[in-house]
Coordinates of C-alpha atoms in Angstrom, one line a residue:
M1 CA 128.6 88.6 125.6
A2 CA 131.9 86.7 125.4
S3 CA 135.1 88.1 126.4
T4 CA 137.0 89.8 123.3
K5 CA 140.0 89.6 125.3
N6 CA 143.1 87.3 124.2
V7 CA 141.8 86.1 120.9
R8 CA 144.2 87.1 118.5
N9 CA 146.2 84.5 116.4
G10 CA 149.6 85.8 116.7
E11 CA 150.8 87.9 113.9
A12 CA 147.9 87.0 111.6
G13 CA 145.4 88.8 114.1
L14 CA 142.0 88.2 114.3
T15 CA 140.1 86.0 111.9
M16 CA 136.6 86.1 110.5
E17 CA 135.8 83.0 112.6
D18 CA 137.1 84.2 115.6
L19 CA 134.8 87.1 115.0
A20 CA 132.0 84.7 114.8
K21 CA 132.8 83.3 118.0
L22 CA 133.0 86.2 119.9
A23 CA 129.7 87.6 118.5
G24 CA 127.8 84.6 118.8
V25 CA 126.7 84.3 115.2
S26 CA 127.8 82.5 112.1
K27 CA 130.8 83.5 109.6
I28 CA 128.2 84.1 106.7
T29 CA 126.5 86.7 109.3
V30 CA 129.8 88.2 109.9
S31 CA 130.7 88.9 106.6
R32 CA 127.3 90.2 105.5
A33 CA 127.1 92.7 108.6
L34 CA 130.5 94.1 107.9
R35 CA 129.6 95.2 104.5
N36 CA 126.2 96.6 105.7
S37 CA 124.1 93.9 104.1
P38 CA 120.4 94.7 104.9
L39 CA 120.2 90.5 105.5
V40 CA 121.5 91.5 108.8
T41 CA 119.4 93.2 111.6
E42 CA 120.6 96.8 112.8
E43 CA 121.3 95.2 116.4
T44 CA 123.3 92.3 115.1
R45 CA 125.1 94.4 112.4
Q46 CA 126.3 97.1 115.5
K47 CA 126.8 94.3 117.7
V48 CA 129.6 92.3 115.3
Q49 CA 130.9 95.9 113.9
Q50 CA 131.6 96.9 117.5
I51 CA 133.6 93.9 118.1
A52 CA 135.5 94.3 115.0
S53 CA 136.4 97.9 115.8
E54 CA 137.3 97.0 119.7
Q55 CA 139.9 94.1 118.1
G56 CA 141.1 96.5 114.9
Y57 CA 139.6 93.8 112.8
R58 CA 138.7 95.1 108.9
L59 CA 137.3 92.9 106.1
N60 CA 139.8 92.1 103.4
V61 CA 137.5 92.3 100.7
S62 CA 140.5 92.2 98.1
A63 CA 141.6 89.0 99.9
R64 CA 138.3 87.6 99.9
N65 CA 137.6 88.3 96.4
L66 CA 140.5 86.5 95.3
R67 CA 140.0 83.7 97.3
M68 CA 136.6 83.2 96.0
G69 CA 137.3 84.0 92.5
R70 CA 135.0 86.9 92.4
S71 CA 134.9 90.6 92.7
Y72 CA 131.4 90.8 93.8
S73 CA 130.5 93.4 91.4
V74 CA 128.5 93.8 88.2
A75 CA 129.0 96.4 85.4
V76 CA 125.9 98.4 84.0
V77 CA 126.9 99.5 80.5
V78 CA 124.3 102.1 79.3
E79 CA 123.9 102.1 75.4
M80 CA 122.9 106.1 75.4
T81 CA 124.6 109.2 74.3
P82 CA 123.8 111.6 76.7
A83 CA 122.4 114.9 75.0
R84 CA 121.0 118.1 76.4
G85 CA 117.7 116.7 75.1
R86 CA 117.7 113.4 76.8
P87 CA 120.1 113.5 79.9
M88 CA 120.9 110.5 82.0
S89 CA 118.5 111.8 84.7
D90 CA 115.7 110.6 82.5
P91 CA 113.6 107.6 83.6
Y92 CA 115.3 105.7 81.1
P93 CA 118.0 104.6 82.0
L94 CA 117.2 105.9 86.1
E95 CA 114.7 103.8 86.7
L96 CA 116.0 100.9 85.5
L97 CA 119.3 101.5 87.6
G98 CA 117.3 102.2 90.6
G99 CA 116.1 98.2 90.3
I100 CA 119.0 96.9 89.7
T101 CA 121.1 98.8 92.3
Q102 CA 118.4 97.6 94.8
E103 CA 118.5 94.3 93.9
L104 CA 122.6 93.8 93.6
T105 CA 123.3 95.7 96.8
T106 CA 121.1 93.9 98.7
A107 CA 122.8 90.6 97.7
G108 CA 126.3 91.8 98.5
Y109 CA 127.3 93.3 95.3
S110 CA 128.6 96.5 94.1
V111 CA 127.4 98.0 90.9
V112 CA 129.8 99.9 88.4
L113 CA 128.4 102.2 86.1
T114 CA 130.1 102.7 82.8
S115 CA 129.9 102.3 78.6
K116 CA 130.9 100.5 75.8
Q117 CA 133.6 102.9 75.1
L118 CA 135.2 101.5 78.4
L119 CA 134.9 97.9 78.5
D120 CA 138.8 97.5 78.2
T121 CA 139.1 99.2 81.7
A122 CA 140.1 97.6 85.0
P123 CA 136.3 97.8 86.6
V124 CA 134.6 96.4 83.5
Q125 CA 137.1 93.4 83.2
G126 CA 137.2 92.4 86.7
A127 CA 133.4 92.3 86.8
D128 CA 131.4 89.0 87.6
G129 CA 129.0 90.1 85.1
L130 CA 127.6 92.7 82.6
I131 CA 124.2 94.3 82.2
L132 CA 123.4 96.1 79.3
L133 CA 120.7 99.1 78.9
G134 CA 120.0 99.1 75.3
Q135 CA 120.9 96.8 72.5
G136 CA 122.2 99.7 70.2
S137 CA 121.2 100.3 66.4
H138 CA 121.4 96.9 64.7
G139 CA 122.2 95.4 68.1
E140 CA 126.2 96.1 68.1
A141 CA 126.2 96.8 71.6
V142 CA 125.1 92.7 72.4
T143 CA 127.8 91.9 69.8
A144 CA 130.4 94.0 71.4
L145 CA 129.6 92.8 75.2
K146 CA 129.4 89.0 74.2
Q147 CA 132.9 88.9 73.1
T148 CA 134.2 89.7 76.6
G149 CA 133.0 86.2 77.7
L150 CA 131.2 87.3 80.9
P151 CA 127.8 86.6 82.3
L152 CA 125.4 89.1 80.2
V153 CA 121.7 89.9 80.6
V154 CA 120.4 92.8 78.1
W155 CA 117.4 95.0 78.4
G156 CA 115.6 95.3 75.0
A157 CA 113.8 93.1 72.8
P158 CA 114.6 89.1 72.3
E159 CA 115.9 88.4 69.0
A160 CA 115.0 85.2 67.2
G161 CA 117.6 82.4 67.9
S162 CA 119.7 84.2 70.2
D163 CA 120.5 82.6 73.3
T164 CA 121.3 86.3 74.7
I165 CA 119.3 86.4 78.1
V166 CA 117.0 89.4 77.4
V167 CA 114.4 91.3 79.5
G168 CA 112.4 93.7 77.9
S169 CA 108.7 95.5 77.9
D170 CA 106.3 93.8 75.4
N171 CA 107.0 96.5 72.7
R172 CA 104.9 94.8 69.9
K173 CA 101.6 94.9 72.5
G174 CA 102.4 98.6 73.1
G175 CA 102.2 99.3 69.3
F176 CA 99.5 97.3 68.9
S177 CA 97.4 99.3 71.4
A178 CA 98.5 102.6 70.3
A179 CA 97.1 101.5 66.9
Q180 CA 93.9 100.4 68.5
R181 CA 93.5 103.8 70.3
F182 CA 93.8 105.4 67.2
L183 CA 91.2 103.4 65.4
E184 CA 88.6 103.6 68.0
Q185 CA 89.0 107.4 67.3
G186 CA 88.8 106.9 63.7
R187 CA 92.3 107.9 62.8
K188 CA 93.4 106.4 59.7
K189 CA 96.3 108.5 58.1
L190 CA 99.0 107.9 60.6
V191 CA 102.9 108.5 61.1
F192 CA 105.1 106.3 63.1
L193 CA 108.0 108.1 64.4
G194 CA 111.1 106.1 65.6
D195 CA 114.4 105.0 64.7
V196 CA 113.3 101.2 63.6
D197 CA 117.3 100.3 63.4
H198 CA 116.5 99.7 67.3
A199 CA 115.4 96.3 68.1
E200 CA 112.6 97.6 70.6
V201 CA 111.7 100.7 68.3
Q202 CA 111.4 98.0 65.5
E203 CA 108.8 96.0 67.6
R204 CA 107.0 99.1 68.5
C205 CA 106.3 99.8 65.0
A206 CA 105.4 96.2 63.9
G207 CA 102.7 95.8 66.5
F208 CA 101.5 99.0 65.4
I209 CA 101.0 98.2 61.7
D210 CA 99.8 94.6 62.7
G211 CA 97.3 96.8 65.1
M212 CA 95.6 99.1 62.3
G213 CA 94.6 95.5 60.5
G214 CA 95.6 96.9 57.0
Q215 CA 93.2 99.8 57.6
G216 CA 94.2 103.2 56.9
S217 CA 98.3 104.2 55.8
V218 CA 101.1 104.3 58.2
H219 CA 104.2 106.9 57.3
I220 CA 107.7 105.8 58.7
M221 CA 109.8 108.6 59.9
R222 CA 113.2 107.6 61.4
P223 CA 114.7 110.2 63.7
K224 CA 118.2 109.3 64.9
A225 CA 117.6 110.4 68.4
F226 CA 114.9 110.6 71.0
T227 CA 114.7 113.9 71.5
F228 CA 111.8 116.5 71.8
E229 CA 114.2 118.4 69.0
A230 CA 114.4 115.5 66.9
G231 CA 110.6 114.8 67.0
F232 CA 110.0 118.7 66.4
D233 CA 112.3 118.7 63.5
C234 CA 110.7 115.6 61.9
I235 CA 107.2 116.7 61.9
S236 CA 107.9 119.9 60.8
A237 CA 109.8 118.8 57.7
L238 CA 106.7 116.4 57.2
L239 CA 104.5 119.5 57.4
K240 CA 106.3 121.6 55.1
K241 CA 106.9 119.1 52.4
K242 CA 103.4 117.9 52.4
G243 CA 101.0 119.9 54.8
Q244 CA 98.6 118.1 56.7
V245 CA 99.2 114.4 55.6
C246 CA 98.2 112.8 59.0
D247 CA 95.6 112.5 61.5
G248 CA 97.6 110.6 63.9
V249 CA 101.2 110.5 65.2
F250 CA 102.9 107.5 67.2
A251 CA 106.1 108.4 68.6
A252 CA 108.7 105.6 70.0
S253 CA 109.4 108.1 72.9
D254 CA 107.6 110.6 75.1
L255 CA 110.2 113.5 73.8
L256 CA 109.4 112.7 70.6
A257 CA 105.8 112.9 71.0
M258 CA 106.2 116.3 72.8
G259 CA 108.4 117.8 70.0
A260 CA 105.9 116.5 67.3
I261 CA 103.1 118.1 69.4
R262 CA 105.1 121.8 69.3
A263 CA 105.6 121.5 65.8
L264 CA 101.7 120.6 64.8
A265 CA 100.8 123.7 67.2
E266 CA 102.9 126.0 65.4
K267 CA 100.9 124.9 62.0
N268 CA 97.8 125.5 63.9
L269 CA 97.0 121.7 63.8
R270 CA 95.1 121.4 66.9
V271 CA 96.1 118.2 69.5
P272 CA 93.9 116.2 69.6
E273 CA 90.9 117.8 67.9
I274 CA 92.8 117.7 64.5
V275 CA 95.9 115.6 65.2
S276 CA 96.0 112.6 67.8
V277 CA 99.2 111.8 69.1
I278 CA 100.6 108.9 71.6
G279 CA 103.9 108.6 73.0
Y280 CA 106.3 105.7 74.6
D281 CA 107.4 105.5 77.9
D282 CA 104.8 107.6 80.1
T283 CA 107.6 109.6 81.6
P284 CA 106.4 112.0 84.5
G285 CA 106.5 114.7 82.2
A286 CA 103.7 113.1 79.9
A287 CA 101.3 113.6 82.4
S288 CA 102.1 117.0 83.3
F289 CA 102.5 118.0 79.6
V290 CA 99.8 120.6 78.0
P291 CA 97.7 118.8 76.9
P292 CA 98.7 115.7 78.8
L293 CA 100.0 113.1 77.2
T294 CA 98.5 109.5 76.0
S295 CA 101.6 107.3 76.6
V296 CA 102.5 103.6 76.7
H297 CA 103.8 102.8 80.1
Q298 CA 106.6 100.9 80.8
Y299 CA 107.4 99.1 84.1
L300 CA 111.5 99.8 84.5
R301 CA 111.9 99.7 88.0
D302 CA 110.7 96.2 87.8
G303 CA 112.8 95.8 84.9
G304 CA 115.8 96.8 86.6
V305 CA 115.1 94.3 89.5
L306 CA 114.3 91.4 87.2
L307 CA 117.3 92.2 85.1
A308 CA 119.7 91.8 88.6
K309 CA 117.8 88.7 89.9
K310 CA 118.8 87.0 86.2
M311 CA 121.9 88.3 86.4
L312 CA 122.6 86.6 89.8
D313 CA 121.2 83.3 88.9
L314 CA 123.6 83.5 85.9
M315 CA 126.4 84.1 87.9
N316 CA 125.4 81.4 90.3
G317 CA 125.1 78.6 87.6
Q318 CA 121.1 78.7 87.8
P319 CA 119.1 78.4 84.7
V320 CA 117.9 81.4 83.2
A321 CA 115.4 82.5 80.5
S322 CA 114.3 85.8 78.9
E323 CA 111.3 87.4 80.0
V324 CA 108.9 89.9 78.9
L325 CA 107.3 92.5 80.9
P326 CA 103.6 93.9 80.1
T327 CA 102.9 97.3 79.0
T328 CA 99.7 99.4 79.6
L329 CA 98.3 102.4 77.4
M330 CA 97.7 105.4 79.3
V331 CA 94.7 107.4 78.1
R332 CA 94.7 111.2 78.6
Q333 CA 94.0 114.0 76.3
T334 CA 96.1 114.0 73.1

């Protein structure tokens, strides 16, 4: 190893170039090693950090960012109101966040988790880009974030004629596959349960209606939440008003579907013997629910990785396009 003596440059102290020479590596490797980047081997990371410690060197992150005109941070805005019936620890948005964080931290970026209400705060205004999880009702969240002028990538459903970069699941195909499943079972008096003011839910509903191909009928109910309680209340109200008017329920989330099943059970309408139910998201609770819930699976972690990759490309001036991920109907017992 090169000597670590007498390398200080007067009052300025040790520079990153000096540290690179001492360690026998490149300047970028030193930068990555000091940030604990997984792109550097453990052996090299320990070597660089040991030399830096011996010389009293610390990476001046603020100075580096100011020099390069970047903060090396990305703000992730979650368009979701946490509720007792729908916590932030659910697979949406947690799996998306896992994929995003994995990709961005590997590239040397920090992740700032925030909400639409905090767009004026320093961590968000100082970010190099924004990732939005959820477009909001009527897409108002997208409109608000675009006004910041920062690079933006959105999880949701692409909008015709929009230049916003969107990553999302094939919601139309997901709805179509649910309709096909009901038709296979001979179910034709159906209820769609979901707030179609949300672009993703609207696509699920449109695909569902397309999949029916004019066979039977679809009654649309629009709960304003994606919770167990909202599903229970909607179906309970329907049954109280009209009695059994359906033999199938397609819900825009698993929690809505589970609430619907509870409401049906309280009226002795057995699932799936009398009424079939299909959910959306294929959350871990779907397989363990009683009875196990048939649900449309979304590849959320893969979606998070893809969101981060597109953000990195945007910030580096690379061409970026919207992308749609597949969905899979997981058939179980409902």
